[in-house]
Coordinates of C-alpha atoms in Angstrom, one line a residue:
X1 CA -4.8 -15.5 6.3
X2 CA -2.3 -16.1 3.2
X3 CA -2.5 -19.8 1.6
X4 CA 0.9 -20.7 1.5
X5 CA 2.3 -23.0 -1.6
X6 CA 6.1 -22.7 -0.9
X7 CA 8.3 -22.0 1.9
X8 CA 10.1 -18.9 0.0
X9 CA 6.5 -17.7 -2.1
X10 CA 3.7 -17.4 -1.3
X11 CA 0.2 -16.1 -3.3
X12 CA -3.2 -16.3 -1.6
X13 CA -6.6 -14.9 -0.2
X14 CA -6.8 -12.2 2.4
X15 CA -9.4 -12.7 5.0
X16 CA -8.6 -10.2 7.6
X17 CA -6.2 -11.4 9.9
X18 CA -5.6 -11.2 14.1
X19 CA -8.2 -8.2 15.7
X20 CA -7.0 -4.8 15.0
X21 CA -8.4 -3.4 18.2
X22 CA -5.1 -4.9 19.4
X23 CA -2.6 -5.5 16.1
X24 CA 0.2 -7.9 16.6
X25 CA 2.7 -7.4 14.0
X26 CA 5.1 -10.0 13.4
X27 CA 9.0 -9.6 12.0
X28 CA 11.3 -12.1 10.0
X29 CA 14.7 -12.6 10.0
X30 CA 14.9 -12.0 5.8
X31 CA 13.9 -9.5 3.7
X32 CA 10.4 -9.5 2.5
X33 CA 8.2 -8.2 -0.9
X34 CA 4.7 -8.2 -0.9
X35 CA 3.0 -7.3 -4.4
X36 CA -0.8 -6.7 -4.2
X37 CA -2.5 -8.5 -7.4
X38 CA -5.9 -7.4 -6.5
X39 CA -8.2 -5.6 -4.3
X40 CA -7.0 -3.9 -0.9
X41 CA -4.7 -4.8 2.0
X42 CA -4.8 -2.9 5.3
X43 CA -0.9 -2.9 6.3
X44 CA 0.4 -2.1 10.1
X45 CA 4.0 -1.2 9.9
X46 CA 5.9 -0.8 13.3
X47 CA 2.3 0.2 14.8
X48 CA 1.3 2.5 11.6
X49 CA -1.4 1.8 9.7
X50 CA -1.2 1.9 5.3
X51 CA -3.7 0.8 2.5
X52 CA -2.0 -1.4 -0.1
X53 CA -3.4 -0.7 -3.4
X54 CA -3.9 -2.8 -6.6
X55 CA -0.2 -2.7 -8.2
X56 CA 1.8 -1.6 -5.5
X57 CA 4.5 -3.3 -3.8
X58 CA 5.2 -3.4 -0.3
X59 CA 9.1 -4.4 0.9
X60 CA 9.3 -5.3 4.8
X61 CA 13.2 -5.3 5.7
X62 CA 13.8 -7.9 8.3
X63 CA 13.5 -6.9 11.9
X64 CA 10.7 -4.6 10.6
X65 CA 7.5 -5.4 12.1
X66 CA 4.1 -5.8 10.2
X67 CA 1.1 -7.7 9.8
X68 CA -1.5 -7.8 7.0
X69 CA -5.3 -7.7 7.2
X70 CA -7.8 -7.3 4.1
X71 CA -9.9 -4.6 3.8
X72 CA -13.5 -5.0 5.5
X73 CA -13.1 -9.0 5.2
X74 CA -13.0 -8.7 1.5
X75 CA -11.1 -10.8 -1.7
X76 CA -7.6 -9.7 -2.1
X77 CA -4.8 -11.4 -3.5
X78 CA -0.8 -11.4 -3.4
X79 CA 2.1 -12.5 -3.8
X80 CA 4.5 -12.7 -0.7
X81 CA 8.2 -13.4 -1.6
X82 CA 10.1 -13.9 1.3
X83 CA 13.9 -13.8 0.4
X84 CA 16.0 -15.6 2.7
X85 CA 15.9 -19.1 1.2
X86 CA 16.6 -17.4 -2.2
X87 CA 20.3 -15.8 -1.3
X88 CA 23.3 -17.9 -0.7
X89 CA 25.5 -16.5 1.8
X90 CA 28.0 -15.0 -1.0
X91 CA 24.8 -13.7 -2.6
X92 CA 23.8 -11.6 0.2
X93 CA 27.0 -9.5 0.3
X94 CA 26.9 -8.6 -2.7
X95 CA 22.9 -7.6 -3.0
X96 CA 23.3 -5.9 0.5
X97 CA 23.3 -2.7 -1.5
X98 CA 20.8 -2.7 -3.6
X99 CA 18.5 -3.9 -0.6
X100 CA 19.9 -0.8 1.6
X101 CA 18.8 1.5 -1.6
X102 CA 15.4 -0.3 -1.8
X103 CA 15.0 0.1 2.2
X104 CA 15.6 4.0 1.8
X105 CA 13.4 4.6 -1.0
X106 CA 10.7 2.7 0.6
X107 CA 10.4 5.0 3.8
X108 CA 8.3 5.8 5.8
X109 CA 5.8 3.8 4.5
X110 CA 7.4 0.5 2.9
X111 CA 5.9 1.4 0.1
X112 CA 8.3 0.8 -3.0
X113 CA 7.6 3.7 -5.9
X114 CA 6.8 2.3 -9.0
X115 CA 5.7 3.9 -12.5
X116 CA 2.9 1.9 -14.3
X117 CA 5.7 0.4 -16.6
X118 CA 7.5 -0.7 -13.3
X119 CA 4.8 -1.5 -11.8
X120 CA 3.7 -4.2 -14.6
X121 CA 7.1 -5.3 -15.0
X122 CA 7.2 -6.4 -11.8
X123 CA 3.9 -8.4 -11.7
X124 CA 5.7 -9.9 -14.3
X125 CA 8.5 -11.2 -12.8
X126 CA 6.6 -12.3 -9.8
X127 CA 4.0 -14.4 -11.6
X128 CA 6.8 -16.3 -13.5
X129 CA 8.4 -16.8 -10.4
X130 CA 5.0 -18.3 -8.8
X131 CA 4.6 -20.4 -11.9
X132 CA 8.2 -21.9 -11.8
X133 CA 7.4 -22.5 -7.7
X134 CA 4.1 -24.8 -8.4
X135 CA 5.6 -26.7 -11.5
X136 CA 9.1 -27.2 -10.1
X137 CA 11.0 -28.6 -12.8
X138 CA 14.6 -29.4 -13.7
X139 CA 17.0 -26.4 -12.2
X140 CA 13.8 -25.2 -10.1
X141 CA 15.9 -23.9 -7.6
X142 CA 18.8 -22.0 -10.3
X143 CA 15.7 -20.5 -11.9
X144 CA 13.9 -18.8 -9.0
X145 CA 17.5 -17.3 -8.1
X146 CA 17.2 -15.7 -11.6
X147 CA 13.8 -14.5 -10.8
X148 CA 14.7 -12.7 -7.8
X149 CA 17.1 -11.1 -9.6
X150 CA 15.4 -9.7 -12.7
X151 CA 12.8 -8.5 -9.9
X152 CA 15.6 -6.7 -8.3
X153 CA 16.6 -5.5 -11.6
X154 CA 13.2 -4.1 -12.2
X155 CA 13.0 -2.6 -9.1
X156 CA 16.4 -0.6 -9.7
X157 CA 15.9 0.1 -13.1
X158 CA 12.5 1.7 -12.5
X159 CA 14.2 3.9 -9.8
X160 CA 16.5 5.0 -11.7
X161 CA 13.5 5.7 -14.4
X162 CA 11.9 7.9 -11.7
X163 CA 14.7 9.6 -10.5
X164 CA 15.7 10.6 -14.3
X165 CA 12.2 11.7 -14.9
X166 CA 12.6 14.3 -12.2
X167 CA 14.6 16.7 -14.1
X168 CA 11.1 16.7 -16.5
X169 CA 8.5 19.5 -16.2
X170 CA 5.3 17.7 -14.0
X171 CA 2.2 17.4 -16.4
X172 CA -0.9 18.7 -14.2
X173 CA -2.1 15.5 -13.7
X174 CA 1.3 14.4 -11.8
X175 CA 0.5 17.8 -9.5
X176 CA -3.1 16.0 -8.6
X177 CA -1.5 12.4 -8.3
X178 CA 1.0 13.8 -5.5
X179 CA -2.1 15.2 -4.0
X180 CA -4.0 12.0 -4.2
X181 CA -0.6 10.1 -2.5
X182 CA -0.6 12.8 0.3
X183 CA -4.2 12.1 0.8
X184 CA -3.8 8.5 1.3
X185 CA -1.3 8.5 3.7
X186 CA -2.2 11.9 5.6
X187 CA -6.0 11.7 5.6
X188 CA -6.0 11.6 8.9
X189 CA -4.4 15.0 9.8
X190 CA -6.2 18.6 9.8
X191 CA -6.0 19.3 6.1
X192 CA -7.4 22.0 3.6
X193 CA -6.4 23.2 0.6
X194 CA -4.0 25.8 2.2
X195 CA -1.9 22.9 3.3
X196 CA -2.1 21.4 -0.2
X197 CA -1.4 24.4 -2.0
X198 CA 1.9 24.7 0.2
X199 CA 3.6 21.6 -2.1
X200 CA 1.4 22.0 -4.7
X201 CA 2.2 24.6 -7.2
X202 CA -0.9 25.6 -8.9
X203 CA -3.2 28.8 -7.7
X204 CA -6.3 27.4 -5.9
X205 CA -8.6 27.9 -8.8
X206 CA -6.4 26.0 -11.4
X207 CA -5.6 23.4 -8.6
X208 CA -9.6 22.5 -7.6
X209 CA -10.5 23.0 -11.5
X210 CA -7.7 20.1 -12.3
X211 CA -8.5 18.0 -9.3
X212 CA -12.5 18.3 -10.3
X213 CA -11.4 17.1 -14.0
X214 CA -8.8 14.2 -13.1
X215 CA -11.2 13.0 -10.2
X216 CA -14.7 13.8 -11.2
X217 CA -14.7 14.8 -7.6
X218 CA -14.1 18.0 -5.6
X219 CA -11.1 18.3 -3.0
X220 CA -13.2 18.0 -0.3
X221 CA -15.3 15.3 -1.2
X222 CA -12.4 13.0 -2.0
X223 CA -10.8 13.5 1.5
X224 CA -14.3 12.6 2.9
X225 CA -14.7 9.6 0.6
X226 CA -11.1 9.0 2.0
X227 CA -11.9 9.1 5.6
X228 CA -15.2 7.3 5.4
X229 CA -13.5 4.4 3.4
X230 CA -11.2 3.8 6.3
X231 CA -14.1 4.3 8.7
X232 CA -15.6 1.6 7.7
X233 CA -13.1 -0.7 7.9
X234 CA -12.8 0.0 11.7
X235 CA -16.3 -0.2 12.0
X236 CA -16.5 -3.6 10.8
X237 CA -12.5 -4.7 12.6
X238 CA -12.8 -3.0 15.6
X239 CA -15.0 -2.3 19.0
X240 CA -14.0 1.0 19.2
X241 CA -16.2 3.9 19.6
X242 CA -17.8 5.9 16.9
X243 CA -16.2 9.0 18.7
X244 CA -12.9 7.6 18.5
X245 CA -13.0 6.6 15.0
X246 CA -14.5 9.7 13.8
X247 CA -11.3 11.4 14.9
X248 CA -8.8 8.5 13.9
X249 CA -9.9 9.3 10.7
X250 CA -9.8 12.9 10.6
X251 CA -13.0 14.1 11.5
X252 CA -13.6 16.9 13.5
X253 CA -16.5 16.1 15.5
X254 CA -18.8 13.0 16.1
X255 CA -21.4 14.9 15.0
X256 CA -19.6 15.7 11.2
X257 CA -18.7 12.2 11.1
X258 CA -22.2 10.9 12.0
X259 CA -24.1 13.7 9.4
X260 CA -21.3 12.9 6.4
X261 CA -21.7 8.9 7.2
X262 CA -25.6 8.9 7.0
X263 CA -25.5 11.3 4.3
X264 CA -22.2 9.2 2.1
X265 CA -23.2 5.7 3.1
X266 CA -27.0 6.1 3.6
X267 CA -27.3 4.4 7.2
X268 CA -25.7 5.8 10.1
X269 CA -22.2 3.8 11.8
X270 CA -24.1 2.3 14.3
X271 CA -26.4 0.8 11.5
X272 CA -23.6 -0.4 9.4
X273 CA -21.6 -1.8 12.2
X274 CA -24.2 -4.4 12.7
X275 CA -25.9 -5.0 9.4

């Protein structure tokens, strides 16, 4: 459920949302940003299901369908911008552009890549506009058009940031941060470190030594964590079986998931569904 405190912005609690045993996204008819401030959001895009981290922004073109849930009922918080109400009809002519660019960069996942210096920018930008939204004051509506476009410009100039930066030699520690991005969005398929290794161009000894030091954890482990992380959240916003969830997430067997849950989470997902 998001608090809403104006028609075009929006920044609130997450509660969960309708029953993911049978997700119901919704579309709009404008473009849309959400920007998580804190905690975890559980995303389903066009039937797909993301994690929404601290920092990251989200960008839901219109006609795309989504919902929003938090994670295992907990505190999140975000600010929604939806911007329709924002554009004048001239206006959206001449931003169609940039919006097709944001649109292709944000595939498959909606997800909108931002460096950390982006990434604060933006919160920036979006908290101003929130503030100018509650006090409303003289040329309200003038200034949140100026917001929307110095979040636009920070969007763009951070992509073009990130595409210059790809001409630079990776550090080792942007080779394990790819990793950690494939795990979160592919932690569900059949991987090993073959797979990884594949993309990743480090010899399996240098690559598990590097992940150990940038992680404090081992390859494996971390995908576990992964995996049981999302397990939970089904557990707890869903009625489906253990069985099924074990391989939702990317276990193997019932049996692995059952041993690694009791063995991670110290009760087994039959206890934790119901405490």
């Amino acid at each position: 459920m998001i608090n809403r405190v104006a028609q075009h912005l929006s920044c609130g609690m997450h509660y969960g949302g309708n029953n993911p045993e049978a997700p119901e996204g919704h579309t709009h008819s404008d473009h849309e940003f959400m920007f998580c401030l804190d905690g975890e959001i559980d995303q389903l895009v066009d039937g797909n299901w993301n994690t929404q981290s601290k920092g990251e922004l989200y960008f839901f073109p219109a006609g795309v369908s989504h919902n929003s849930y938090s994670r295992n009922h907990q505190h999140s918080e975000s600010i929604v911008l939806n911007t329709g109400p924002l554009l004048l009809e001239k206006d959206e002519i001449a931003y169609q552009a940039i919006f097709n660019d944001i649109i292709q960069v944000s595939k498959p996942n909606q997800l909108i890549p931002l460096s950390n210096s982006g990434r604060n920018e933006v919160r920036k930008v979006l908290l101003n506009l929130l503030k100018e939204v509650k006090n409303k004051r003289t040329g309200h509506y003038l200034s949140l058009q100026n917001h929307l476009r110095n979040l636009l410009l920070a969007i763009m100039r951070n992509l073009d940031g990130l595409q210059s930066s790809k001409d630079l030699q990776p550090t080792p520690e942007d080779h394990i941060q790819e990793v950690l991005t494939f795990l979160k969005y592919n932690y569900d398929q059949n991987i090993d470190i073959e797979l990884i290794l594949d993309f990743c161009p480090l010899s399996r000894s240098h690559f598990q030594a590097l992940f150990k030091k940038f992680t404090k954890n081992s390859f494996g482990d971390t995908l576990i964590n992964i995996r049981l992380e999302h397990a939970q959240a089904l557990l707890k916003q869903t009625n489906r079986s253990a069985l099924a969830i074990a391989l939702q997430v990317g276990f193997s067997s019932q049996s692995h998931f059952n041993h690694m849950f009791k063995k991670r989470i110290g009760m087994n997902p039959g206890q934790f569904r119901r405490k």
